[in-house]
């Protein structure tokens, strides 16, 4: 077996400078830490989409209502500015507008 396969395989293989593989994914073979408790839930007991639709509706409402005063006034202003500019352009390119500003 080549050494690269042993290194990639993980486990407790005697490899390296001091003849010991340090361990895979954070287990470097040191003293075990005390006072750390991990709780897990079995995969068949989990419900990953529990309340997702309810949370999506209310979270979307909360986020939109928090940002509406930052977004709506500029949108209204630029909508009316664009409407005025379009109407003005149509007038200036009409027969009456050309007659008024004819040079």
GROMACS .gro file of C-alpha atoms in nm, residues 5-101:
model
   97
    5UNK     CA    1  -0.362   0.592   0.053
    6UNK     CA    2  -0.290   0.547   0.422
    7UNK     CA    3  -0.288   0.921   0.484
    8UNK     CA    4  -0.613   0.974   0.298
    9UNK     CA    5  -0.780   0.680   0.464
   10UNK     CA    6  -0.761   0.812   0.820
   11UNK     CA    7  -0.757   0.574   1.114
   12UNK     CA    8  -0.476   0.486   1.350
   13UNK     CA    9  -0.201   0.393   1.108
   14UNK     CA   10   0.168   0.427   1.201
   15UNK     CA   11   0.266   0.702   0.959
   16UNK     CA   12   0.454   1.028   0.982
   17UNK     CA   13   0.773   1.159   1.134
   18UNK     CA   14   0.722   0.996   1.473
   19UNK     CA   15   0.551   0.681   1.343
   20UNK     CA   16   0.198   0.783   1.447
   21UNK     CA   17  -0.092   0.920   1.242
   22UNK     CA   18  -0.221   1.230   1.419
   23UNK     CA   19  -0.587   1.143   1.364
   24UNK     CA   20  -0.859   1.246   1.129
   25UNK     CA   21  -1.072   1.560   1.133
   26UNK     CA   22  -0.958   1.722   1.455
   27UNK     CA   23  -0.881   1.416   1.668
   28UNK     CA   24  -0.510   1.475   1.716
   29UNK     CA   25  -0.459   1.211   1.981
   30UNK     CA   26  -0.426   1.447   2.280
   31UNK     CA   27  -0.593   1.427   2.619
   32UNK     CA   28  -0.969   1.401   2.597
   33UNK     CA   29  -1.145   1.721   2.697
   34UNK     CA   30  -1.369   1.712   2.999
   35UNK     CA   31  -1.694   1.894   3.062
   36UNK     CA   32  -1.809   1.899   2.699
   37UNK     CA   33  -2.149   1.741   2.647
   38UNK     CA   34  -2.300   1.682   2.307
   39UNK     CA   35  -2.664   1.598   2.254
   40UNK     CA   36  -2.786   1.455   1.929
   41UNK     CA   37  -3.121   1.358   1.790
   42UNK     CA   38  -3.174   1.052   1.580
   43UNK     CA   39  -3.222   1.121   1.209
   44UNK     CA   40  -3.561   0.952   1.200
   45UNK     CA   41  -3.687   1.172   1.489
   46UNK     CA   42  -3.600   1.502   1.324
   47UNK     CA   43  -3.851   1.714   1.136
   48UNK     CA   44  -3.641   1.959   0.935
   49UNK     CA   45  -3.938   2.145   0.784
   50UNK     CA   46  -4.135   2.186   1.107
   51UNK     CA   47  -4.298   2.529   1.098
   52UNK     CA   48  -4.117   2.633   0.781
   53UNK     CA   49  -4.425   2.767   0.603
   54UNK     CA   50  -4.546   2.958   0.910
   55UNK     CA   51  -4.199   3.100   0.976
   56UNK     CA   52  -4.158   3.194   0.610
   57UNK     CA   53  -4.478   3.397   0.603
   58UNK     CA   54  -4.422   3.584   0.927
   59UNK     CA   55  -4.048   3.629   0.877
   60UNK     CA   56  -4.109   3.768   0.528
   61UNK     CA   57  -4.370   4.010   0.664
   62UNK     CA   58  -4.136   4.123   0.943
   63UNK     CA   59  -3.845   4.181   0.705
   64UNK     CA   60  -4.053   4.363   0.443
   65UNK     CA   61  -4.223   4.587   0.698
   66UNK     CA   62  -3.884   4.677   0.846
   67UNK     CA   63  -3.747   4.786   0.507
   68UNK     CA   64  -4.052   4.938   0.336
   69UNK     CA   65  -3.981   5.294   0.451
   70UNK     CA   66  -3.632   5.274   0.302
   71UNK     CA   67  -3.747   5.138  -0.033
   72UNK     CA   68  -4.093   5.281  -0.106
   73UNK     CA   69  -4.029   5.661  -0.101
   74UNK     CA   70  -3.745   5.651  -0.357
   75UNK     CA   71  -3.947   5.414  -0.574
   76UNK     CA   72  -4.251   5.647  -0.566
   77UNK     CA   73  -4.033   5.951  -0.638
   78UNK     CA   74  -3.858   5.793  -0.934
   79UNK     CA   75  -4.184   5.649  -1.067
   80UNK     CA   76  -4.339   5.998  -1.078
   81UNK     CA   77  -4.017   6.149  -1.217
   82UNK     CA   78  -4.009   5.890  -1.495
   83UNK     CA   79  -4.379   5.942  -1.565
   84UNK     CA   80  -4.327   6.320  -1.590
   85UNK     CA   81  -4.025   6.273  -1.818
   86UNK     CA   82  -4.214   6.034  -2.047
   87UNK     CA   83  -4.512   6.268  -2.073
   88UNK     CA   84  -4.283   6.565  -2.135
   89UNK     CA   85  -4.098   6.374  -2.405
   90UNK     CA   86  -4.423   6.280  -2.576
   91UNK     CA   87  -4.538   6.642  -2.565
   92UNK     CA   88  -4.211   6.782  -2.701
   93UNK     CA   89  -4.220   6.532  -2.987
   94UNK     CA   90  -4.583   6.604  -3.069
   95UNK     CA   91  -4.712   6.860  -3.319
   96UNK     CA   92  -4.808   7.107  -3.043
   97UNK     CA   93  -4.473   7.075  -2.867
   98UNK     CA   94  -4.276   7.126  -3.187
   99UNK     CA   95  -4.485   7.429  -3.272
  100UNK     CA   96  -4.429   7.579  -2.927
  101UNK     CA   97  -4.052   7.530  -2.925
   0.00000   0.00000   0.00000
